[in-house]
Amino acid sequence: MRATPPVALAFKYSKLSSTASSIRLLELVPSVSNRINSTLKEFRLNEAPSFNALSYTWGSPLTHLSASSSLLQQIKARDGRHEDVHHKRSNSITCDGAALPVTTNLRDALLMLQKTDLENATASDTKYIWIDAICVNQNDIAERNDQVSLMSDIFRSAHSVVVWLGPEDEFTADALKVLETIGSLPEDAGESAEEDYTRLFDGDNCATYARLGISPLKYHHWLGFLAFINRPWFERAWVVQELALANAATVICGKHRIPWRWMSRTLRFIQTTRWYHHLSSAKLRHVQELRDHSGIYHELLQSDISIKMTALYLDRTRMRVADSQRPRGDQPPKNGLPLRTLIETHRFTKTTDARDKVYALLGLADQNGAPFKSLSEEDTIRADYNLSTQQLYLDTTRAFLLSSRNLGFMSNVQDPSQTVTEGLPSWVPDFSVEQQPYPLMFRGFPRWRANGRGGPRWEPDASAMRDGLLRVQGICIDRVASVVKLQNECDNPSEFWSDIVKVASELNDRCPISYFSGFHPSRVEVLWRTLMTNTYQRKCPAPSSCGELFIDYILNLQIRHSLSPWSIEVDFQPHQAHVAEDIVPQWHTLLAAEPEDSPYGLALYKERFSEIVGRMFKGGYNPVRLSQLHHELENSSGSVRRVFRTQSQLLGTGARSLQAGDEIWILRGASVPFVLRRMANGRYRLVGEAYVHGVMVGKALTMGFEVQEIVIE
């Protein structure tokens, strides 16, 4: 009879001599087997030997697109239960002779570290490594609080950060081709190619690649990169700090080592050239070459995947942190970035613990800036896992509002339908969820001052805020009269545009409020400026040339209903949307009613129609120039903001949850209007910010409205 192997004792942590200044480091015992032996040693951080730090994901390292691959099937079979692969510590390693549970991905990372000569990856002969799940007793809340506060110093002290992306999959080789090719370009290559960026997806023209001096990348290479950049590591909140503070960083995927400079240059190139507009399955699935020969990318092309802003901002923050630490003239270097900037920039990241959406960024924050400089020791923001998520988010918002003495931070409140954290006042952002769309301040903030300039300031009531009540002063300028369905609420695109035309037709011939020049724009101009929040390529107000682009855009949607003669390989495919023929007369009526001096009348519409159709049949029409306008519309209205008309014939876009009867307020201390909903008890709930054409630069303040003090709960 075979003897039963002895069961290893469960690992027990020894208390750190000082949780605020000491750390544990892991030493792996070299081995060629799959058994991991290690030991934990304690050091004072300022006396620790050379060590590396591991950056990884606690759950599955692969995208959901690899779920049907043989690789994940092997992992699934090896571990028995699929859910354990993603979430549970279903594996164990030997640490100081005892069994220490770890997740599957961490076990794989440890095997990589154990078997691989890291000198090639890190240029270091260090034998120690710091890993959060092992070196911190996660079950000791007091230790966890102190060690989380120490993490920024740990990563600053590490010789190098090893980024473990997990095993390679069927997409990795194509992704590496992109990283090798773009990553080898000079740092300013993206700027020189900016004017030609749209040529990337013109399959018959490789001018951009030739100009850059590189071999052309194929569509499948970019699809592989899409899958690669959508691995979970790129959207973890903690990796923002881990990467930003790294003295050096090397990315490891399976057996491949990727210098971070390749990642950095590729991400910067994509952002500078705005190629991220093109890199999505929604657009690439219409490329004829990929439709005919999708290969391993069939499932990816049917999914909804794109270049995530989390990855683009990850590298940007790393560069900004490095830049902040350089002295400027007589000014000493800063100790980090503004916490508000960090929270807003990395709102799209994900965490297992919702409190880490704040705690993961504290180590990068300038402790001498807002909100810290104006907080008492009692009110300061620090890692404390005894606090509930609701209390942390309330305290954080209160700190920002009190330190800035304005209400701008309320723009970070998500649509009410998105809120998942229970018990939050309506004016407190739920940082645990993504905010879609971005706040209006990211689009045209420098030009928006709905509350005017130099007027009375907001007077906060700090005590009421502790109880979840926000006292504000402002004017109610209007009420929502009617709303337009969102695109995803309509049975077809024609219904959405029919609603748009109907609401626009109900407006006065000219906007009742003049804009910058004192001119009262026509209803069609009000329409296109509102649909794009009067912003084009971050310029506000949008140039008047956008009006003609808008007419072309509408014509494309209308003509698409009957004709599709142009190449499907161009960038502009607004989800294959059509505007049915029965909507055309409505547009004709709207345009025909334009004032005589309007440049957007029926004459322009007919002229552009004839030119576009003629060029289509000659094969010389390419609507790619409309892609930027399409991007602006998608981020300003469509399926992300609801278009509405007010009782006084103003047009605006706002939160998806707004409804008829909601009130439009301009509040002291707020640069944009807010939509509020009056409750039965006389208090209000915040619905969200709004763009209302005509009132974004303080015009409403001259109209004699009475200032009121109200309470938002």
Tab-separated table of C-alpha atoms in Angstrom, residues 179-621:
chain	number	residue	atom	x	y	z
A	179	LEU	CA	5.366	46.317	-30.396
A	180	GLU	CA	8.653	45.529	-32.128
A	181	THR	CA	7.799	47.636	-35.167
A	182	ILE	CA	6.296	50.722	-33.534
A	183	GLY	CA	8.399	50.438	-30.378
A	184	SER	CA	11.598	50.782	-32.385
A	185	LEU	CA	10.556	54.147	-33.860
A	186	PRO	CA	12.009	57.429	-32.565
A	187	GLU	CA	9.996	59.033	-29.780
A	188	ASP	CA	8.714	61.835	-32.031
A	189	ALA	CA	7.615	59.507	-34.843
A	190	GLY	CA	3.941	59.862	-33.979
A	191	GLU	CA	4.070	63.614	-34.372
A	192	SER	CA	5.568	63.419	-37.856
A	193	ALA	CA	2.881	60.957	-38.944
A	194	GLU	CA	-0.065	62.797	-37.432
A	195	GLU	CA	-1.351	64.330	-40.670
A	196	ASP	CA	-1.431	60.905	-42.339
A	197	TYR	CA	-2.870	58.843	-39.520
A	198	THR	CA	-6.101	58.022	-41.350
A	199	ARG	CA	-4.163	56.220	-44.082
A	200	LEU	CA	-3.456	53.304	-41.750
A	201	PHE	CA	-6.631	51.512	-42.704
A	202	ASP	CA	-6.568	52.307	-46.390
A	203	GLY	CA	-5.594	48.825	-47.510
A	204	ASP	CA	-4.174	49.914	-50.876
A	205	ASN	CA	-1.897	52.626	-49.547
A	206	CYS	CA	1.125	52.140	-47.274
A	207	ALA	CA	2.321	55.752	-47.445
A	208	THR	CA	2.348	56.190	-43.680
A	209	TYR	CA	4.486	53.122	-43.062
A	210	ALA	CA	6.836	54.030	-45.899
A	211	ARG	CA	7.234	57.532	-44.537
A	212	LEU	CA	8.097	56.100	-41.134
A	213	GLY	CA	10.607	53.735	-42.678
A	214	ILE	CA	9.009	50.538	-41.392
A	215	SER	CA	7.442	47.530	-43.041
A	216	PRO	CA	3.623	47.688	-43.210
A	217	LEU	CA	1.659	46.106	-40.405
A	218	LYS	CA	-1.279	43.966	-41.438
A	219	TYR	CA	-4.764	44.052	-39.989
A	220	HIS	CA	-4.223	40.813	-38.067
A	221	HIS	CA	-1.154	42.308	-36.365
A	222	TRP	CA	-3.318	45.110	-34.986
A	223	LEU	CA	-6.000	42.643	-33.916
A	224	GLY	CA	-3.357	40.730	-31.969
A	225	PHE	CA	-2.294	43.968	-30.319
A	226	LEU	CA	-5.933	44.710	-29.461
A	227	ALA	CA	-6.208	41.367	-27.666
A	228	PHE	CA	-2.853	41.929	-25.943
A	229	ILE	CA	-3.669	45.422	-24.670
A	230	ASN	CA	-7.006	44.150	-23.340
A	231	ARG	CA	-5.376	41.747	-20.896
A	232	PRO	CA	-6.639	42.490	-17.377
A	233	TRP	CA	-3.277	43.802	-16.140
A	234	PHE	CA	-3.694	46.994	-18.178
A	235	GLU	CA	-6.873	47.974	-16.316
A	236	ARG	CA	-5.836	47.169	-12.729
A	237	ALA	CA	-5.836	50.253	-10.490
A	238	TRP	CA	-2.772	49.164	-8.522
A	239	VAL	CA	-0.538	48.873	-11.592
A	240	VAL	CA	-0.780	52.647	-12.111
A	241	GLN	CA	1.382	53.192	-9.036
A	242	GLU	CA	3.495	50.089	-9.574
A	243	LEU	CA	4.518	51.196	-13.050
A	244	ALA	CA	4.734	54.941	-12.432
A	245	LEU	CA	7.255	54.525	-9.601
A	246	ALA	CA	9.354	51.800	-11.223
A	247	ASN	CA	13.040	52.605	-11.712
A	248	ALA	CA	12.940	50.099	-14.572
A	249	ALA	CA	10.205	47.835	-15.883
A	250	THR	CA	10.176	44.718	-18.031
A	251	VAL	CA	7.024	43.081	-19.340
A	252	ILE	CA	6.997	39.280	-19.470
A	253	CYS	CA	4.386	37.338	-21.418
A	254	GLY	CA	5.063	33.621	-21.454
A	255	LYS	CA	8.650	33.261	-22.614
A	256	HIS	CA	8.762	36.719	-24.200
A	257	ARG	CA	10.424	39.738	-22.584
A	258	ILE	CA	9.277	43.140	-23.741
A	259	PRO	CA	11.110	46.340	-22.761
A	260	TRP	CA	8.661	48.881	-21.381
A	261	ARG	CA	10.049	51.445	-23.816
A	262	TRP	CA	8.420	49.430	-26.626
A	263	MET	CA	5.107	49.568	-24.810
A	264	SER	CA	5.547	53.250	-24.037
A	265	ARG	CA	6.410	54.323	-27.573
A	266	THR	CA	3.637	52.231	-29.090
A	267	LEU	CA	1.016	53.655	-26.731
A	268	ARG	CA	2.236	57.211	-27.268
A	269	PHE	CA	2.275	56.728	-31.034
A	270	ILE	CA	-1.307	55.440	-31.031
A	271	GLN	CA	-2.411	58.368	-28.906
A	272	THR	CA	-0.524	61.084	-30.819
A	273	THR	CA	-1.732	59.870	-34.202
A	274	ARG	CA	-5.221	59.136	-32.825
A	275	TRP	CA	-5.059	55.677	-34.367
A	276	TYR	CA	-7.074	54.496	-31.371
A	277	HIS	CA	-10.128	55.770	-33.295
A	278	HIS	CA	-9.546	52.968	-35.794
A	279	LEU	CA	-8.522	50.192	-33.436
A	280	SER	CA	-11.805	48.578	-32.477
A	281	SER	CA	-13.587	45.411	-33.478
A	282	ALA	CA	-16.670	47.501	-34.371
A	283	LYS	CA	-14.701	49.116	-37.204
A	284	LEU	CA	-12.283	46.367	-38.169
A	285	ARG	CA	-15.009	43.758	-38.579
A	286	HIS	CA	-16.173	45.639	-41.690
A	287	VAL	CA	-12.804	45.383	-43.442
A	288	GLN	CA	-13.336	43.080	-46.410
A	289	GLU	CA	-9.990	41.328	-45.961
A	290	LEU	CA	-10.872	40.398	-42.387
A	291	ARG	CA	-14.424	39.415	-43.253
A	292	ASP	CA	-13.077	36.944	-45.807
A	293	HIS	CA	-10.117	35.678	-43.783
A	294	SER	CA	-10.686	36.255	-40.065
A	295	GLY	CA	-8.756	33.157	-38.962
A	296	ILE	CA	-8.114	33.095	-35.209
A	297	TYR	CA	-9.749	36.516	-34.897
A	298	HIS	CA	-13.284	35.472	-35.784
A	299	GLU	CA	-14.503	35.639	-32.179
A	300	LEU	CA	-12.606	38.862	-31.491
A	301	LEU	CA	-14.184	40.582	-34.492
A	302	GLN	CA	-17.656	39.657	-33.246
A	303	SER	CA	-16.929	41.061	-29.784
A	304	ASP	CA	-16.901	44.652	-28.565
A	305	ILE	CA	-13.235	45.423	-28.021
A	306	SER	CA	-11.159	48.550	-28.524
A	307	ILE	CA	-8.040	50.332	-27.324
A	308	LYS	CA	-8.822	51.103	-23.701
A	309	MET	CA	-7.993	54.494	-22.271
A	310	THR	CA	-6.671	52.740	-19.156
A	311	ALA	CA	-3.657	51.557	-21.158
A	312	LEU	CA	-3.061	54.937	-22.809
A	313	TYR	CA	-3.244	56.805	-19.508
A	314	LEU	CA	-1.064	54.235	-17.755
A	315	ASP	CA	2.032	55.333	-19.637
A	316	ARG	CA	1.037	59.004	-19.570
A	317	THR	CA	0.918	58.960	-15.772
A	318	ARG	CA	4.329	57.263	-15.614
A	319	MET	CA	5.794	60.109	-17.681
A	320	ARG	CA	3.958	62.804	-15.716
A	321	VAL	CA	5.171	61.432	-12.390
A	322	ALA	CA	8.748	61.418	-13.671
A	323	ASP	CA	8.308	64.971	-14.957
A	324	SER	CA	6.850	66.187	-11.649
A	325	GLN	CA	9.970	65.069	-9.820
A	326	ARG	CA	12.232	67.337	-11.868
A	327	PRO	CA	12.970	70.814	-10.433
A	328	ARG	CA	11.738	73.744	-12.537
A	329	GLY	CA	13.849	76.858	-12.166
A	330	ASP	CA	13.689	77.965	-8.548
A	331	GLN	CA	10.740	75.667	-7.861
A	332	PRO	CA	11.554	72.430	-6.016
A	333	PRO	CA	10.293	69.166	-7.512
A	334	LYS	CA	6.817	68.068	-6.523
A	335	ASN	CA	6.158	64.865	-4.666
A	336	GLY	CA	3.527	63.574	-7.070
A	337	LEU	CA	0.461	64.529	-9.059
A	338	PRO	CA	-2.807	66.102	-7.865
A	339	LEU	CA	-5.014	63.395	-6.375
A	340	ARG	CA	-8.032	64.709	-8.278
A	341	THR	CA	-6.167	64.321	-11.577
A	342	LEU	CA	-5.235	60.755	-10.681
A	343	ILE	CA	-8.769	59.768	-9.661
A	344	GLU	CA	-10.364	61.301	-12.758
A	345	THR	CA	-7.746	59.962	-15.162
A	346	HIS	CA	-7.853	56.399	-13.840
A	347	ARG	CA	-11.580	56.142	-13.127
A	348	PHE	CA	-11.784	53.338	-15.719
A	349	THR	CA	-9.453	51.020	-13.812
A	350	LYS	CA	-10.723	47.981	-11.923
A	351	THR	CA	-10.174	46.642	-8.425
A	352	THR	CA	-11.301	43.682	-6.377
A	353	ASP	CA	-11.890	45.950	-3.368
A	354	ALA	CA	-13.852	49.098	-4.312
A	355	ARG	CA	-11.935	51.134	-1.733
A	356	ASP	CA	-8.750	50.636	-3.727
A	357	LYS	CA	-10.076	52.982	-6.430
A	358	VAL	CA	-8.864	55.677	-4.010
A	359	TYR	CA	-6.192	53.903	-1.963
A	360	ALA	CA	-4.291	52.615	-5.014
A	361	LEU	CA	-3.592	56.206	-6.103
A	362	LEU	CA	-2.642	57.830	-2.798
A	363	GLY	CA	1.019	56.893	-3.161
A	364	LEU	CA	1.276	58.939	-6.374
A	365	ALA	CA	-0.492	61.997	-4.978
A	366	ASP	CA	1.198	65.258	-4.039
A	367	GLN	CA	0.663	65.365	-0.286
A	368	ASN	CA	1.378	69.107	-0.277
A	369	GLY	CA	-1.411	69.826	-2.748
A	370	ALA	CA	-5.203	69.646	-2.678
A	371	PRO	CA	-7.022	68.275	-0.853
A	372	PHE	CA	-4.339	67.321	1.706
A	373	LYS	CA	-2.971	70.789	2.472
A	374	SER	CA	-6.307	72.038	3.813
A	375	LEU	CA	-7.341	68.919	5.756
A	376	SER	CA	-6.978	68.359	9.462
A	377	GLU	CA	-5.178	65.250	10.671
A	378	GLU	CA	-8.574	63.767	11.487
A	379	ASP	CA	-9.984	64.399	8.005
A	380	THR	CA	-6.954	63.486	5.896
A	381	ILE	CA	-7.323	60.683	3.354
A	382	ARG	CA	-5.279	57.594	4.191
A	383	ALA	CA	-5.634	53.858	3.648
A	384	ASP	CA	-8.047	52.518	6.251
A	385	TYR	CA	-9.772	49.231	5.462
A	386	ASN	CA	-11.990	49.634	8.511
A	387	LEU	CA	-13.908	52.311	6.588
A	388	SER	CA	-16.837	51.269	4.425
A	389	THR	CA	-16.721	52.064	0.715
A	390	GLN	CA	-19.654	54.443	1.128
A	391	GLN	CA	-17.921	56.368	3.933
A	392	LEU	CA	-14.614	56.554	2.061
A	393	TYR	CA	-16.239	57.955	-1.078
A	394	LEU	CA	-18.210	60.496	0.973
A	395	ASP	CA	-15.100	61.587	2.893
A	396	THR	CA	-13.056	61.870	-0.305
A	397	THR	CA	-15.682	63.970	-2.095
A	398	ARG	CA	-16.173	66.169	0.947
A	399	ALA	CA	-12.411	66.749	1.112
A	400	PHE	CA	-12.251	67.867	-2.517
A	401	LEU	CA	-15.269	70.164	-2.262
A	402	LEU	CA	-14.031	71.836	0.917
A	403	SER	CA	-10.439	72.248	-0.273
A	404	SER	CA	-11.418	73.736	-3.648
A	405	ARG	CA	-14.465	75.646	-2.374
A	406	ASN	CA	-16.218	74.957	-5.666
A	407	LEU	CA	-18.540	72.278	-7.014
A	408	GLY	CA	-16.492	71.178	-10.003
A	409	PHE	CA	-15.830	67.767	-8.470
A	410	MET	CA	-19.555	66.962	-8.820
A	411	SER	CA	-18.979	66.542	-12.555
A	412	ASN	CA	-17.461	63.175	-11.647
A	413	VAL	CA	-20.846	61.836	-10.537
A	414	GLN	CA	-21.936	59.040	-12.844
A	415	ASP	CA	-25.421	58.634	-14.264
A	416	PRO	CA	-27.755	57.495	-11.437
A	417	SER	CA	-28.473	54.266	-13.310
A	418	GLN	CA	-24.789	53.312	-13.023
A	419	THR	CA	-24.497	53.643	-9.241
A	420	VAL	CA	-23.805	50.366	-7.428
A	421	THR	CA	-22.419	51.433	-4.026
A	422	GLU	CA	-25.350	51.559	-1.630
A	423	GLY	CA	-26.032	54.553	0.594
A	424	LEU	CA	-24.193	57.190	-1.433
A	425	PRO	CA	-25.663	60.704	-1.524
A	426	SER	CA	-26.496	61.664	-5.111
A	427	TRP	CA	-23.706	64.284	-5.155
A	428	VAL	CA	-20.954	61.774	-4.295
A	429	PRO	CA	-19.288	59.915	-7.198
A	430	ASP	CA	-19.329	56.125	-7.093
A	431	PHE	CA	-15.669	55.625	-7.971
A	432	SER	CA	-16.178	51.860	-8.179
A	433	VAL	CA	-17.868	52.207	-11.586
A	434	GLU	CA	-16.672	53.640	-14.872
A	435	GLN	CA	-18.002	57.044	-15.798
A	436	GLN	CA	-19.291	57.002	-19.335
A	437	PRO	CA	-19.105	59.492	-20.901
A	438	TYR	CA	-16.220	61.557	-19.578
A	439	PRO	CA	-17.215	64.714	-17.692
A	440	LEU	CA	-17.833	67.784	-19.822
A	441	MET	CA	-14.729	69.446	-18.379
A	442	PHE	CA	-12.621	67.027	-20.422
A	443	ARG	CA	-14.145	68.453	-23.615
A	444	GLY	CA	-14.300	72.232	-23.359
A	445	PHE	CA	-13.648	73.179	-19.767
A	446	PRO	CA	-11.410	76.219	-20.427
A	447	ARG	CA	-14.224	78.088	-22.191
A	448	TRP	CA	-17.139	77.125	-19.968
A	449	ARG	CA	-18.151	79.390	-17.120
A	450	ALA	CA	-21.904	79.063	-16.761
A	451	ASN	CA	-21.656	80.707	-13.331
A	452	GLY	CA	-19.847	83.736	-14.768
A	453	ARG	CA	-16.688	85.291	-13.427
A	454	GLY	CA	-15.996	87.173	-10.250
A	455	GLY	CA	-19.408	86.549	-8.700
A	456	PRO	CA	-20.231	85.321	-5.188
A	457	ARG	CA	-18.539	82.078	-4.210
A	458	TRP	CA	-20.200	78.916	-2.985
A	459	GLU	CA	-20.518	78.816	0.800
A	460	PRO	CA	-20.077	75.200	1.952
A	461	ASP	CA	-21.638	73.736	5.083
A	462	ALA	CA	-19.023	71.224	6.266
A	463	SER	CA	-21.217	69.865	9.044
A	464	ALA	CA	-24.158	69.099	6.748
A	465	MET	CA	-21.819	67.363	4.319
A	466	ARG	CA	-20.781	64.911	7.036
A	467	ASP	CA	-24.448	63.900	7.160
A	468	GLY	CA	-24.636	63.470	3.384
A	469	LEU	CA	-26.376	66.798	2.711
A	470	LEU	CA	-24.950	69.388	0.321
A	471	ARG	CA	-26.149	72.975	0.706
A	472	VAL	CA	-25.735	74.982	-2.498
A	473	GLN	CA	-26.718	78.379	-3.830
A	474	GLY	CA	-27.796	79.020	-7.395
A	475	ILE	CA	-30.531	79.848	-9.901
A	476	CYS	CA	-33.055	77.579	-11.579
A	477	ILE	CA	-32.996	78.732	-15.199
A	478	ASP	CA	-35.319	76.231	-16.871
A	479	ARG	CA	-37.032	72.845	-16.850
A	480	VAL	CA	-36.773	69.903	-19.198
A	481	ALA	CA	-39.794	69.849	-21.521
A	482	SER	CA	-39.046	66.844	-23.743
A	483	VAL	CA	-36.280	64.287	-24.231
A	484	VAL	CA	-34.899	62.230	-27.119
A	485	LYS	CA	-34.430	58.486	-26.946
A	486	LEU	CA	-30.868	57.240	-26.766
A	487	GLN	CA	-29.620	55.309	-29.776
A	488	ASN	CA	-29.596	52.038	-27.846
A	489	GLU	CA	-33.222	52.617	-26.808
A	490	CYS	CA	-34.422	52.874	-30.398
A	491	ASP	CA	-35.586	50.017	-32.579
A	492	ASN	CA	-33.529	51.430	-35.459
A	493	PRO	CA	-31.263	54.437	-36.181
A	494	SER	CA	-34.076	56.178	-38.037
A	495	GLU	CA	-36.074	56.454	-34.822
A	496	PHE	CA	-33.212	58.261	-33.078
A	497	TRP	CA	-32.720	60.776	-35.868
A	498	SER	CA	-36.467	61.227	-36.266
A	499	ASP	CA	-36.614	62.247	-32.595
A	500	ILE	CA	-33.671	64.611	-33.113
A	501	VAL	CA	-35.355	66.337	-36.063
A	502	LYS	CA	-38.646	66.574	-34.166
A	503	VAL	CA	-37.056	68.252	-31.138
A	504	ALA	CA	-35.026	70.619	-33.329
A	505	SER	CA	-38.154	71.576	-35.281
A	506	GLU	CA	-39.845	72.599	-32.029
A	507	LEU	CA	-37.149	75.207	-31.335
A	508	ASN	CA	-37.485	78.881	-32.190
A	509	ASP	CA	-36.071	80.031	-35.535
A	510	ARG	CA	-33.118	81.392	-33.591
A	511	CYS	CA	-31.719	80.591	-30.165
A	512	PRO	CA	-33.239	82.989	-27.584
A	513	ILE	CA	-29.792	83.473	-26.024
A	514	SER	CA	-26.849	84.817	-28.027
A	515	TYR	CA	-23.427	83.198	-27.817
A	516	PHE	CA	-19.871	84.611	-27.902
A	517	SER	CA	-20.359	87.206	-30.657
A	518	GLY	CA	-23.848	88.336	-29.658
A	519	PHE	CA	-25.278	86.526	-32.689
A	520	HIS	CA	-28.393	84.369	-32.221
A	521	PRO	CA	-27.703	81.098	-34.101
A	522	SER	CA	-30.325	79.308	-36.180
A	523	ARG	CA	-31.965	76.087	-35.023
A	524	VAL	CA	-29.773	73.894	-37.282
A	525	GLU	CA	-26.625	75.538	-35.939
A	526	VAL	CA	-27.910	75.095	-32.391
A	527	LEU	CA	-28.568	71.446	-33.232
A	528	TRP	CA	-25.119	70.510	-34.526
A	529	ARG	CA	-23.302	72.532	-31.882
A	530	THR	CA	-25.363	70.908	-29.132
A	531	LEU	CA	-24.918	67.370	-30.473
A	532	MET	CA	-21.140	67.796	-30.202
A	533	THR	CA	-21.205	70.018	-27.065
A	534	ASN	CA	-19.785	72.764	-29.275
A	535	THR	CA	-16.379	71.077	-29.172
A	536	TYR	CA	-14.262	69.715	-32.021
A	537	GLN	CA	-10.788	68.305	-31.439
A	538	ARG	CA	-10.841	69.950	-28.007
A	539	LYS	CA	-11.522	73.367	-29.545
A	540	CYS	CA	-14.444	75.268	-28.067
A	541	PRO	CA	-16.427	76.770	-29.694
A	542	ALA	CA	-16.294	74.318	-32.578
A	543	PRO	CA	-15.260	75.956	-35.890
A	544	SER	CA	-18.124	76.877	-38.198
A	545	SER	CA	-16.781	74.441	-40.807
A	546	CYS	CA	-18.203	71.653	-38.637
A	547	GLY	CA	-21.664	72.709	-39.804
A	548	GLU	CA	-20.930	71.573	-43.354
A	549	LEU	CA	-19.324	68.388	-41.998
A	550	PHE	CA	-22.536	67.742	-40.076
A	551	ILE	CA	-24.630	68.089	-43.242
A	552	ASP	CA	-22.285	65.615	-44.968
A	553	TYR	CA	-22.607	63.274	-42.006
A	554	ILE	CA	-26.400	63.271	-42.210
A	555	LEU	CA	-26.254	62.761	-45.974
A	556	ASN	CA	-23.992	59.737	-45.473
A	557	LEU	CA	-26.521	58.183	-43.128
A	558	GLN	CA	-29.372	58.865	-45.524
A	559	ILE	CA	-27.610	57.682	-48.671
A	560	ARG	CA	-26.408	54.540	-46.899
A	561	HIS	CA	-30.032	53.418	-46.734
A	562	SER	CA	-30.094	52.983	-50.512
A	563	LEU	CA	-26.493	52.891	-51.700
A	564	SER	CA	-23.245	51.353	-50.467
A	565	PRO	CA	-20.828	51.841	-53.371
A	566	TRP	CA	-17.751	52.942	-51.449
A	567	SER	CA	-15.062	50.680	-50.047
A	568	ILE	CA	-15.914	49.162	-46.712
A	569	GLU	CA	-12.264	49.398	-45.689
A	570	VAL	CA	-12.443	53.039	-44.662
A	571	ASP	CA	-12.594	54.228	-41.096
A	572	PHE	CA	-16.042	55.804	-41.079
A	573	GLN	CA	-18.597	53.119	-40.332
A	574	PRO	CA	-21.099	54.487	-37.822
A	575	HIS	CA	-22.212	50.974	-36.904
A	576	GLN	CA	-23.675	50.540	-40.395
A	577	ALA	CA	-26.371	53.001	-39.386
A	578	HIS	CA	-29.002	54.018	-41.905
A	579	VAL	CA	-31.531	56.811	-41.955
A	580	ALA	CA	-34.633	55.599	-43.743
A	581	GLU	CA	-36.185	57.484	-46.626
A	582	ASP	CA	-39.185	58.546	-44.565
A	583	ILE	CA	-36.875	60.742	-42.451
A	584	VAL	CA	-35.604	62.679	-45.472
A	585	PRO	CA	-38.732	64.884	-45.811
A	586	GLN	CA	-38.394	65.822	-42.137
A	587	TRP	CA	-34.832	66.983	-42.738
A	588	HIS	CA	-35.976	68.878	-45.819
A	589	THR	CA	-38.638	70.659	-43.769
A	590	LEU	CA	-36.140	71.542	-41.025
A	591	LEU	CA	-33.556	72.870	-43.482
A	592	ALA	CA	-36.120	74.729	-45.589
A	593	ALA	CA	-37.251	76.633	-42.491
A	594	GLU	CA	-33.757	78.060	-41.888
A	595	PRO	CA	-33.478	81.880	-42.008
A	596	GLU	CA	-32.310	83.319	-45.329
A	597	ASP	CA	-28.873	84.221	-43.954
A	598	SER	CA	-28.291	80.736	-42.542
A	599	PRO	CA	-25.456	78.795	-44.222
A	600	TYR	CA	-27.183	75.510	-43.366
A	601	GLY	CA	-30.280	75.718	-45.516
A	602	LEU	CA	-31.760	73.331	-48.065
A	603	ALA	CA	-29.566	74.725	-50.851
A	604	LEU	CA	-26.377	73.493	-49.157
A	605	TYR	CA	-28.003	70.129	-48.467
A	606	LYS	CA	-28.922	69.591	-52.133
A	607	GLU	CA	-25.529	70.803	-53.339
A	608	ARG	CA	-23.654	68.424	-51.042
A	609	PHE	CA	-26.014	65.557	-51.935
A	610	SER	CA	-25.278	65.902	-55.651
A	611	GLU	CA	-21.530	66.119	-55.098
A	612	ILE	CA	-21.356	63.117	-52.753
A	613	VAL	CA	-23.482	60.832	-54.924
A	614	GLY	CA	-21.522	61.827	-58.015
A	615	ARG	CA	-18.197	61.064	-56.363
A	616	MET	CA	-19.544	57.771	-55.028
A	617	PHE	CA	-20.421	56.486	-58.476
A	618	LYS	CA	-17.042	57.606	-59.799
A	619	GLY	CA	-15.335	55.743	-56.953
A	620	GLY	CA	-13.670	58.893	-55.662
A	621	TYR	CA	-15.569	59.432	-52.425
